[in-house]
Coordinates of C-alpha atoms in Angstrom, one line a residue:
Chain A
M1 CA 105.9 128.5 56.0
K2 CA 103.3 128.4 58.8
T3 CA 100.0 130.3 58.4
A4 CA 99.0 132.9 60.9
Q5 CA 96.5 130.5 62.4
Q6 CA 99.1 127.8 62.8
L7 CA 101.4 130.3 64.5
L8 CA 98.6 131.4 66.8
K9 CA 97.8 127.8 67.8
E10 CA 101.5 127.0 68.3
R11 CA 102.1 130.1 70.4
T12 CA 99.0 129.6 72.5
E13 CA 100.0 126.1 73.2
R14 CA 103.5 127.2 74.1
L15 CA 102.1 129.7 76.6
R16 CA 99.7 127.1 78.1
K17 CA 102.4 124.5 78.5
T18 CA 104.8 127.1 80.1
I19 CA 102.2 128.0 82.7
A20 CA 101.9 124.3 83.5
F21 CA 105.7 123.8 83.6
E22 CA 105.5 121.4 80.7
K23 CA 108.4 121.1 78.3
T24 CA 108.3 123.4 75.3
D25 CA 110.4 124.0 72.1
R26 CA 111.5 127.3 73.5
A27 CA 110.6 130.0 76.1
P28 CA 107.7 132.2 75.1
V29 CA 108.5 135.9 74.6
F30 CA 105.9 138.6 74.9
L31 CA 106.2 142.3 74.2
N32 CA 104.4 144.5 76.7
G33 CA 104.5 148.1 75.6
D34 CA 102.8 151.1 74.3
A35 CA 104.7 154.3 73.6
F36 CA 107.7 152.3 72.4
F37 CA 105.6 151.1 69.5
A38 CA 104.6 154.6 68.6
K39 CA 108.2 155.7 68.5
H40 CA 109.0 152.6 66.4
V41 CA 106.5 153.5 63.7
G42 CA 107.3 157.2 63.9
M43 CA 104.0 158.3 65.3
K44 CA 103.8 161.3 67.7
L45 CA 102.5 160.4 71.1
S46 CA 99.7 162.9 70.8
E47 CA 98.4 161.0 67.8
F48 CA 99.0 157.7 69.5
C49 CA 96.9 158.7 72.5
A50 CA 94.2 160.5 70.4
T51 CA 92.1 157.3 69.8
M52 CA 92.4 153.7 70.8
K53 CA 92.2 152.8 67.1
A54 CA 95.2 154.9 66.3
S55 CA 97.3 153.3 69.0
H56 CA 96.1 149.8 68.1
K57 CA 97.2 150.3 64.5
A58 CA 100.6 151.5 65.5
I59 CA 101.2 148.6 67.9
L60 CA 100.1 146.0 65.3
D61 CA 102.1 147.6 62.5
S62 CA 105.1 147.7 64.8
F63 CA 104.8 144.0 65.8
K64 CA 105.4 142.9 62.2
D65 CA 109.0 144.2 62.5
F66 CA 109.9 142.1 65.5
G67 CA 109.6 138.6 64.0
D68 CA 108.8 135.5 66.0
V69 CA 107.2 137.1 69.1
D70 CA 104.5 135.0 70.8
G71 CA 102.2 137.8 71.6
T72 CA 101.3 141.2 73.0
G73 CA 100.4 142.4 76.5
S74 CA 98.1 145.1 75.2
T75 CA 96.4 145.8 71.9
F76 CA 96.0 149.6 72.3
A77 CA 97.3 152.4 74.5
T78 CA 95.7 152.4 77.9
A79 CA 96.8 155.9 78.8
T80 CA 93.3 157.4 78.6
M81 CA 92.0 154.6 80.7
F82 CA 94.4 155.3 83.6
P83 CA 92.1 157.6 85.5
L84 CA 89.6 154.7 85.6
M85 CA 92.3 152.6 87.3
F86 CA 94.0 155.1 89.6
Y87 CA 91.2 157.5 90.2
T88 CA 93.4 160.5 89.5
R89 CA 94.0 162.8 86.6
I90 CA 96.4 162.1 83.8
K91 CA 98.3 164.6 81.7
L92 CA 98.4 163.6 78.0
P93 CA 100.7 164.6 75.1
G94 CA 99.1 167.2 72.9
R95 CA 96.6 168.1 75.7
E96 CA 98.4 169.2 78.8
L97 CA 101.9 168.1 77.6
P98 CA 104.0 168.8 74.5
G99 CA 103.0 166.5 71.6
D100 CA 105.7 164.0 72.0
T101 CA 106.1 163.8 75.7
L102 CA 105.1 160.6 77.6
W103 CA 101.7 160.7 79.4
Q104 CA 101.9 161.0 83.2
L105 CA 99.5 160.5 86.1
D106 CA 98.9 163.9 87.8
E107 CA 98.5 162.4 91.3
R108 CA 97.0 164.7 94.0
E109 CA 94.4 164.5 96.6
M110 CA 91.2 164.4 94.6
M111 CA 89.3 162.0 96.9
T112 CA 88.7 163.2 100.4
V113 CA 88.2 161.5 103.7
A114 CA 84.5 162.5 103.5
D115 CA 84.3 160.4 100.4
Y116 CA 84.9 157.3 102.5
D117 CA 81.5 157.9 104.2
T118 CA 79.8 158.5 100.8
I119 CA 81.1 155.1 99.5
L120 CA 80.0 153.4 102.7
N121 CA 76.5 154.9 102.5
K122 CA 75.9 154.9 98.8
G123 CA 78.1 152.2 97.4
W124 CA 81.1 152.3 95.1
K125 CA 79.4 152.5 91.7
D126 CA 77.3 155.6 92.3
F127 CA 80.2 157.4 93.9
S128 CA 82.6 156.3 91.2
Y129 CA 80.5 157.5 88.2
D130 CA 80.0 160.9 89.7
Y131 CA 83.6 161.2 90.8
L132 CA 85.1 160.2 87.5
K133 CA 82.8 162.4 85.4
N134 CA 82.4 165.5 87.6
R135 CA 85.5 165.6 89.7
L136 CA 88.1 164.3 87.4
G137 CA 86.3 165.5 84.3
I138 CA 86.6 162.2 82.4
D139 CA 84.7 161.8 79.2
L140 CA 83.3 158.4 80.1
D141 CA 80.9 158.3 77.1
S142 CA 83.8 158.6 74.7
L143 CA 85.9 156.0 76.5
V144 CA 83.0 153.5 76.7
A145 CA 82.3 154.1 72.9
Q146 CA 86.0 153.4 72.1
L147 CA 86.1 150.3 74.2
T148 CA 83.6 148.6 71.9
D149 CA 86.4 148.3 69.4
V150 CA 88.6 146.2 71.8
P151 CA 87.3 142.8 70.8
Q152 CA 88.1 143.6 67.2
F153 CA 91.6 144.7 68.2
K154 CA 92.1 141.2 69.7
K155 CA 90.9 139.6 66.6
N156 CA 93.3 141.7 64.5
F157 CA 96.3 140.5 66.5
E158 CA 95.1 136.9 66.4
A159 CA 94.6 137.1 62.7
A160 CA 98.2 138.0 62.4
G161 CA 99.2 135.0 64.5
Y162 CA 99.9 136.7 67.8
V163 CA 98.5 135.7 71.2
V164 CA 96.8 138.5 73.1
Y165 CA 98.2 137.7 76.5
S166 CA 95.6 139.1 78.8
P167 CA 92.4 140.4 77.2
S168 CA 90.9 141.0 80.6
A169 CA 92.5 143.2 83.2
S170 CA 91.9 144.6 86.7
I171 CA 93.6 146.6 89.3
T172 CA 93.5 145.6 93.0
V173 CA 91.0 147.8 94.8
N174 CA 93.4 149.5 97.2
E175 CA 94.8 151.3 94.1
F176 CA 91.5 153.2 93.6
L177 CA 92.0 154.8 97.0
S178 CA 95.8 155.2 96.9
G179 CA 95.5 157.0 93.6
G180 CA 92.4 159.0 94.5
R181 CA 93.6 160.1 97.9
S182 CA 97.2 160.3 96.7
F183 CA 99.7 157.7 97.9
P184 CA 101.0 159.7 101.0
K185 CA 97.5 160.6 102.2
F186 CA 96.3 157.0 101.7
M187 CA 99.2 155.8 103.8
R188 CA 98.3 158.2 106.6
D189 CA 94.7 157.0 106.4
L190 CA 96.0 153.5 107.1
F191 CA 97.4 154.7 110.4
K192 CA 94.7 157.1 111.4
M193 CA 91.4 155.3 110.3
P194 CA 92.3 151.7 109.4
D195 CA 88.9 150.3 110.1
K196 CA 87.1 152.8 107.9
V197 CA 89.6 152.2 105.0
E198 CA 89.1 148.5 105.3
A199 CA 85.3 148.8 105.3
V200 CA 85.5 151.0 102.2
L201 CA 87.8 148.6 100.4
D202 CA 85.4 145.7 101.3
V203 CA 82.5 147.6 99.7
I204 CA 84.6 148.3 96.6
L205 CA 85.9 144.7 96.4
E206 CA 82.4 143.2 96.5
E207 CA 81.0 145.4 93.8
T208 CA 84.0 145.3 91.5
L209 CA 84.6 141.6 91.7
A210 CA 81.0 140.9 90.8
D211 CA 81.4 142.9 87.6
F212 CA 84.9 141.5 86.9
R213 CA 83.5 138.0 87.2
Q214 CA 80.9 138.7 84.6
Q215 CA 83.5 140.1 82.3
I216 CA 85.7 137.0 82.6
R217 CA 82.7 134.8 81.9
A218 CA 82.0 136.8 78.7
V219 CA 85.6 137.0 77.4
K220 CA 86.8 133.6 78.6
P221 CA 90.5 134.6 78.6
L222 CA 93.3 132.2 79.2
V223 CA 95.1 134.8 81.3
V224 CA 93.7 137.7 83.3
F225 CA 96.0 140.6 84.2
I226 CA 95.8 141.8 87.8
S227 CA 97.8 144.9 88.7
P228 CA 98.4 145.5 92.4
A229 CA 100.4 148.5 91.0
R230 CA 101.8 150.0 94.2
G231 CA 101.2 147.2 96.6
A232 CA 104.8 146.2 96.9
S233 CA 106.1 144.9 100.2
Q234 CA 108.8 147.5 100.1
F235 CA 106.2 150.2 100.7
Y236 CA 104.2 148.6 103.6
S237 CA 105.0 147.2 107.0
P238 CA 103.9 143.5 107.2
K239 CA 100.7 144.1 109.1
L240 CA 99.5 146.9 106.8
W241 CA 100.5 144.8 103.7
E242 CA 98.6 141.8 104.8
R243 CA 95.5 143.7 105.7
F244 CA 95.4 146.3 102.9
V245 CA 97.2 144.7 100.0
W246 CA 97.3 140.9 100.2
K247 CA 93.7 140.4 101.3
Y248 CA 92.5 142.1 98.2
L249 CA 95.0 140.7 95.8
K250 CA 94.3 137.2 97.0
A251 CA 90.6 137.6 96.7
T252 CA 90.9 138.9 93.2
A253 CA 93.3 136.2 92.1
E254 CA 91.1 133.5 93.7
M255 CA 88.0 134.7 91.8
V256 CA 89.9 134.7 88.5
I257 CA 91.1 131.1 89.1
E258 CA 87.6 130.1 90.2
E259 CA 86.4 131.2 86.8
G260 CA 88.9 129.0 85.1
A261 CA 91.5 131.6 84.0
V262 CA 95.1 132.1 85.0
A263 CA 95.9 135.1 87.2
D264 CA 98.8 137.2 85.9
L265 CA 100.1 139.1 88.9
H266 CA 101.8 142.3 87.8
I267 CA 104.4 142.5 90.5
D268 CA 106.0 145.9 90.1
G269 CA 108.4 147.0 92.9
N270 CA 110.1 144.8 95.5
W271 CA 107.9 142.0 97.0
E272 CA 110.7 139.8 98.2
R273 CA 109.7 139.9 101.9
D274 CA 106.4 138.3 101.1
L275 CA 107.1 135.7 98.5
E276 CA 105.9 132.9 100.8
Y277 CA 102.3 134.3 100.7
F278 CA 102.0 133.5 97.0
K279 CA 102.4 129.8 97.7
T280 CA 99.0 129.9 99.2
L281 CA 97.4 130.6 95.9
P282 CA 96.5 127.5 93.8
R283 CA 99.4 125.7 92.1
Q284 CA 100.3 126.6 88.5
K285 CA 97.2 128.9 88.2
C286 CA 99.2 132.2 88.4
I287 CA 102.0 134.0 86.6
F288 CA 104.4 136.0 88.7
E289 CA 105.2 139.0 86.5
L290 CA 108.4 140.8 87.7
D291 CA 109.9 144.2 86.7
G292 CA 113.5 143.7 88.0
A293 CA 112.9 145.1 91.4
T294 CA 112.0 141.8 93.1
N295 CA 114.9 139.3 92.7
I296 CA 113.8 136.9 90.1
Y297 CA 116.1 134.2 91.2
K298 CA 114.9 134.5 94.8
S299 CA 111.4 134.3 93.5
R300 CA 112.1 131.0 91.7
E301 CA 113.8 129.7 94.8
V302 CA 110.8 130.3 97.0
L303 CA 108.0 129.6 94.5
G304 CA 109.6 126.6 92.7
D305 CA 107.2 125.1 90.3
H306 CA 104.2 126.6 92.1
M307 CA 104.0 129.6 89.8
C308 CA 105.3 130.5 86.3
I309 CA 107.5 133.5 86.2
K310 CA 107.4 136.3 83.6
G311 CA 109.8 139.1 83.1
D312 CA 112.0 140.9 84.0
V313 CA 114.3 142.7 81.5
P314 CA 114.6 146.1 83.3
A315 CA 113.6 149.3 81.6
A316 CA 117.0 151.0 82.2
L317 CA 118.7 148.0 80.6
L318 CA 116.5 148.2 77.5
A319 CA 117.1 152.0 77.3
L320 CA 120.8 152.3 78.1
S321 CA 122.6 149.1 77.5
T322 CA 124.0 147.5 74.4
P323 CA 122.2 144.6 72.5
D324 CA 124.9 142.2 73.7
E325 CA 124.2 143.1 77.3
V326 CA 120.4 142.7 76.8
Y327 CA 120.9 139.4 75.0
N328 CA 123.2 138.0 77.7
Y329 CA 120.8 139.1 80.5
S330 CA 117.8 137.6 78.8
A331 CA 119.5 134.4 77.7
K332 CA 120.6 133.8 81.2
L333 CA 117.1 134.1 82.5
V334 CA 115.8 131.7 79.8
K335 CA 118.6 129.2 80.7
D336 CA 118.2 129.5 84.5
L337 CA 114.5 129.8 84.9
G338 CA 112.9 127.6 82.4
P339 CA 110.6 125.6 82.2
G340 CA 107.8 127.8 83.6
F341 CA 109.4 131.0 82.4
I342 CA 108.1 133.7 80.0
L343 CA 110.6 136.2 78.7
A344 CA 109.4 139.8 78.7
S345 CA 110.4 143.3 79.7
G346 CA 109.9 144.3 83.3
C347 CA 106.5 146.2 83.4
T348 CA 106.5 147.7 79.9
I349 CA 109.2 148.4 77.3
P350 CA 110.2 152.0 77.8
P351 CA 109.6 154.4 74.9
N352 CA 113.4 155.1 74.7
A353 CA 114.3 151.4 74.4
T354 CA 116.3 150.9 71.2
D355 CA 114.9 148.6 68.5
E356 CA 118.1 146.6 68.7
N357 CA 117.8 146.0 72.4
V358 CA 114.2 144.7 72.0
K359 CA 115.3 142.5 69.2
A360 CA 118.2 141.2 71.3
M361 CA 115.7 140.3 74.0
I362 CA 113.5 138.4 71.5
A363 CA 116.5 136.6 70.1
A364 CA 117.4 135.3 73.5
A365 CA 114.1 133.3 73.5
T366 CA 113.8 132.4 69.8
G367 CA 117.4 131.8 69.1
K368 CA 117.0 133.8 65.9
Chain B
M1 CA 104.7 164.9 136.5
A2 CA 107.3 163.0 134.4
K3 CA 108.3 164.6 131.2
T4 CA 107.0 162.7 128.2
D5 CA 109.8 160.8 126.4
L6 CA 109.3 162.7 123.1
A7 CA 112.0 160.9 121.2
K8 CA 110.4 157.5 122.0
A9 CA 106.9 158.7 121.2
M10 CA 108.1 160.1 117.9
A11 CA 110.0 156.9 117.0
E12 CA 106.8 154.9 117.9
L13 CA 104.7 157.2 115.7
D14 CA 102.4 157.9 118.7
E15 CA 100.9 161.2 117.4
E16 CA 98.7 161.8 120.4
L17 CA 101.6 161.4 122.8
V18 CA 103.9 163.6 120.7
V19 CA 101.3 166.4 120.6
A20 CA 100.7 166.1 124.4
G21 CA 104.4 166.0 125.1
V22 CA 105.2 169.0 123.0
T23 CA 102.4 171.0 124.5
E24 CA 103.4 169.9 128.0
Q25 CA 107.1 170.9 127.5
L26 CA 106.3 174.3 125.9
A27 CA 103.9 175.0 128.8
G28 CA 106.8 174.1 131.2
D29 CA 109.1 176.6 129.5
V30 CA 111.3 174.0 127.8
P31 CA 113.1 175.9 125.0
A32 CA 111.5 175.1 121.6
I33 CA 115.0 174.2 120.3
D34 CA 115.3 171.5 122.9
V35 CA 111.9 170.1 122.1
L36 CA 112.9 170.1 118.4
A37 CA 116.1 168.2 119.3
Q38 CA 114.0 165.5 121.0
L39 CA 111.8 165.1 118.0
Q40 CA 114.8 164.9 115.7
Q41 CA 116.2 162.2 118.0
G42 CA 113.0 160.3 117.4
M43 CA 113.3 160.8 113.7
E44 CA 116.9 159.5 113.8
Q45 CA 115.5 156.4 115.5
V46 CA 112.8 156.1 112.7
G47 CA 115.7 156.2 110.2
K48 CA 117.5 153.4 112.1
L49 CA 114.4 151.3 112.2
Y50 CA 113.9 151.9 108.5
E51 CA 117.5 150.9 107.7
A52 CA 117.1 147.8 109.9
G53 CA 114.0 146.7 107.9
D54 CA 111.6 147.2 110.8
Y55 CA 110.0 150.3 109.3
Y56 CA 108.8 150.8 105.7
L57 CA 107.7 153.6 103.5
S58 CA 104.4 153.5 105.3
E59 CA 106.1 154.4 108.6
L60 CA 108.3 157.0 107.0
I61 CA 105.3 158.8 105.6
M62 CA 103.5 158.6 109.0
S63 CA 106.6 159.8 110.8
A64 CA 106.9 162.8 108.5
D65 CA 103.2 163.6 109.2
V66 CA 103.7 163.4 113.0
F67 CA 106.8 165.5 112.9
S68 CA 105.1 168.2 110.8
T69 CA 102.2 168.3 113.3
A70 CA 104.7 168.7 116.2
A71 CA 106.8 171.3 114.4
E72 CA 103.7 173.3 113.7
L73 CA 103.0 173.4 117.5
L74 CA 106.5 174.8 118.0
G75 CA 105.8 177.5 115.5
S76 CA 107.3 180.9 116.2
A77 CA 109.0 179.7 119.3
L78 CA 111.3 177.8 117.2
T79 CA 112.4 180.8 115.1
A80 CA 113.0 182.8 118.2
D81 CA 115.2 180.1 119.6
G82 CA 117.4 180.3 116.5
A83 CA 116.5 176.7 115.6
S84 CA 116.1 177.6 112.0
K85 CA 119.9 177.2 111.6
K86 CA 120.4 174.3 109.3
L87 CA 123.2 171.7 109.0
G88 CA 123.4 172.1 105.2
T89 CA 121.4 172.8 102.1
M90 CA 120.1 170.7 99.3
V91 CA 118.5 171.9 96.0
L92 CA 116.0 169.3 95.0
G93 CA 113.8 168.7 92.0
T94 CA 112.2 166.4 89.5
V95 CA 113.9 167.0 86.2
K96 CA 112.3 168.5 83.1
D97 CA 109.4 166.7 81.4
D98 CA 108.7 164.5 84.5
I99 CA 106.0 165.6 86.9
H100 CA 106.3 162.8 89.5
D101 CA 106.8 164.1 93.0
I102 CA 105.9 161.5 95.7
G103 CA 109.4 160.3 96.2
K104 CA 110.9 163.7 96.0
N105 CA 108.5 165.0 98.6
I106 CA 109.4 162.2 101.0
V107 CA 113.1 163.0 100.5
A108 CA 112.4 166.7 101.2
T109 CA 110.5 166.0 104.4
I110 CA 112.9 163.5 105.8
L111 CA 115.9 165.8 105.1
N112 CA 114.0 168.7 106.8
C113 CA 113.3 166.5 109.8
N114 CA 117.0 165.7 110.0
G115 CA 118.0 169.3 110.2
F116 CA 118.8 170.2 106.6
Q117 CA 117.4 173.0 104.5
V118 CA 115.8 171.8 101.3
V119 CA 115.1 174.2 98.4
D120 CA 112.4 172.2 96.6
L121 CA 112.2 173.4 93.0
G122 CA 109.2 171.2 92.3
V123 CA 108.6 169.0 89.2
D124 CA 109.3 169.4 85.5
V125 CA 112.3 171.7 86.5
P126 CA 114.2 173.3 83.6
I127 CA 118.0 173.0 83.6
S128 CA 118.2 176.8 84.0
D129 CA 116.2 176.7 87.2
F130 CA 118.7 174.2 88.8
V131 CA 121.6 176.4 87.8
A132 CA 119.9 179.6 89.1
A133 CA 119.1 177.9 92.4
I134 CA 122.7 176.9 92.8
K135 CA 123.8 180.4 92.4
T136 CA 121.2 181.8 94.8
H137 CA 121.2 179.1 97.5
K138 CA 124.8 177.8 97.4
P139 CA 123.9 174.3 98.3
Q140 CA 126.4 171.6 99.2
V141 CA 124.2 169.0 97.5
V142 CA 121.8 168.8 94.5
G143 CA 119.2 166.1 94.3
M144 CA 117.5 165.1 91.1
C145 CA 114.9 162.5 90.5
C146 CA 112.7 161.1 87.7
L147 CA 110.2 158.2 87.2
L148 CA 110.4 158.1 83.4
T149 CA 113.3 156.5 81.6
T150 CA 112.7 159.2 78.9
A151 CA 114.0 161.7 81.4
F152 CA 117.5 160.1 81.7
D153 CA 118.9 162.3 78.9
V154 CA 117.6 165.6 80.4
M155 CA 118.9 164.4 83.8
K156 CA 122.3 163.9 82.2
A157 CA 122.2 167.4 80.7
T158 CA 121.1 168.8 84.0
V159 CA 124.0 167.1 85.9
A160 CA 126.4 168.6 83.3
A161 CA 125.0 172.1 83.7
V162 CA 125.1 171.9 87.5
K163 CA 128.7 170.7 87.5
M164 CA 129.6 173.5 85.1
A165 CA 128.0 176.0 87.4
D166 CA 129.6 174.6 90.6
S167 CA 131.9 171.7 90.4
S168 CA 132.0 171.4 94.2
V169 CA 128.4 170.3 94.7
T170 CA 127.6 166.7 95.3
I171 CA 124.9 165.5 92.9
L172 CA 122.5 162.7 94.1
V173 CA 120.0 160.9 91.8
G174 CA 117.1 158.7 92.6
G175 CA 113.6 157.6 91.5
G176 CA 111.8 154.5 90.2
P177 CA 113.9 153.4 87.3
V178 CA 117.1 155.0 88.5
D179 CA 119.9 152.7 89.6
A180 CA 123.7 152.7 89.8
S181 CA 124.0 152.2 86.0
V182 CA 121.8 155.3 85.4
C183 CA 123.8 157.3 87.9
K184 CA 126.9 156.5 85.9
Y185 CA 125.1 157.3 82.6
V186 CA 124.0 160.7 83.8
G187 CA 127.3 161.5 85.5
A188 CA 126.0 162.0 89.0
D189 CA 128.0 161.4 92.2
K190 CA 125.7 159.0 94.0
Y191 CA 122.6 157.0 93.5
C192 CA 120.2 157.0 96.5
R193 CA 117.8 154.0 96.9
N194 CA 115.7 155.9 99.4
A195 CA 115.4 159.0 101.5
Y196 CA 117.8 157.8 104.2
D197 CA 120.5 157.2 101.6
A198 CA 120.1 160.9 100.8
V199 CA 120.4 161.8 104.5
A200 CA 123.6 159.8 104.7
A201 CA 125.0 161.4 101.5
I202 CA 124.3 164.9 102.6
R203 CA 125.7 164.3 106.0
K204 CA 128.9 163.1 104.4
A205 CA 128.9 166.0 102.0
V206 CA 128.7 168.6 104.7
G207 CA 130.9 166.7 107.2
V208 CA 128.3 166.0 109.9
N209 CA 128.3 162.7 111.7

């Protein structure tokens, strides 16, 4: 029987080879999830969200029931961190919501057009700190204190033999504004004051990329998660997408690659129109992470061996279908898309996915 | 002076020209209901451009904004002209335990622009509120949406309660994780990928071309 360290080495190597389109013994399978694990271990979501430590323990305990999985997308619940990514409030179980209800972003216009001028005049960081603390009422001190445990969370997973897929993560800068302004208001701003929005995004990009670069240098991750969250082609006309999404996604990915890591592009929604753009990123230095909305076969057809693909077992399939249906869907992906394919749920495993369906997905990769 | 082609300006999302055109026509004693009809023609063109893949959600949101600005200018003149008469009614809401509303709001606006009355129940709507709204407003269509997969079961229960209250209503569902399989699971009549699917469905339900 292999030790945890042997398993970790084997799984890390499997991931590394898959990204480079080298032959492997089997497709890697990663579990990306949060609330699903709380349900799996019988923990109320209010307890799960109470501290990062509590959610970490639940995810790690839960993993032991799922056998030969290569690794995890996250080591703790990121719900309380969402306001720092989307610049909007969140409703949490046990706080604004009943104790076992899933957390949800409470998106409304919290950032004003006048804030654009403040950001241009004072810079992003000054504005950001004041906005998060005083306007959204986020307890930044508590979050920062809890984040000091994150390196240990990674060690705990690795000690159990699991790869922590992306210990560093970032969102593309347009999401700060689309969340803070609210998506509809942000869209209107793109028509009514495009030059100003672009100038603001340039300021935010410069400041955030400098910090993110330092973080990558400190952590030295194999893979860095980048979420363009709501940047899907389906939402934007080509000109707007190129100017307000692609420009910033490309800059972030290129910085990650420059620092020697692989950029995991979390492609939620339908990006099919713009697949060709991704071929301009360095070859085999990115992972195209799909959620079932972008056609995964079309993605492979366009991207070829330029980019590893990860995904895309849909949330509805994991929640509503039978294990056989999940297995067949997943096994087909493994057969058709490998090498250069990582099996995973689309986005995250939904909380109401059944254990049997998640196990069926894993079995499609491991053959067990 | 030539009358501004309001429908064209609307379809091209030219807000300044739309505002100028509406102002000009009202000053020239064009009935508000006729001005509204031109704006709606423009919105129909927006819908066609969206369906053709030339417009995207970004343009839909902007078109709704321009339309709302223009409709505000029409104001009370519109009511006096009897333009408040609607082609049909939809009761719309995000089901219980789900607070997401961006998609729902876009659907409501686009339906309004296309001449339908929308009774928007908001988010996190209890089953009993859907049932009560059906009794009060007698809609031809009920729209339900969710972004959470955990809301599928409550959506299913809501569909059943609505059918029980009025078996003649057409029930539409939509939202991020919703697809045809979810529509079947919850027992709804039709899955809508977007706001214009909903427009087509309500047109069919009320027998309007």
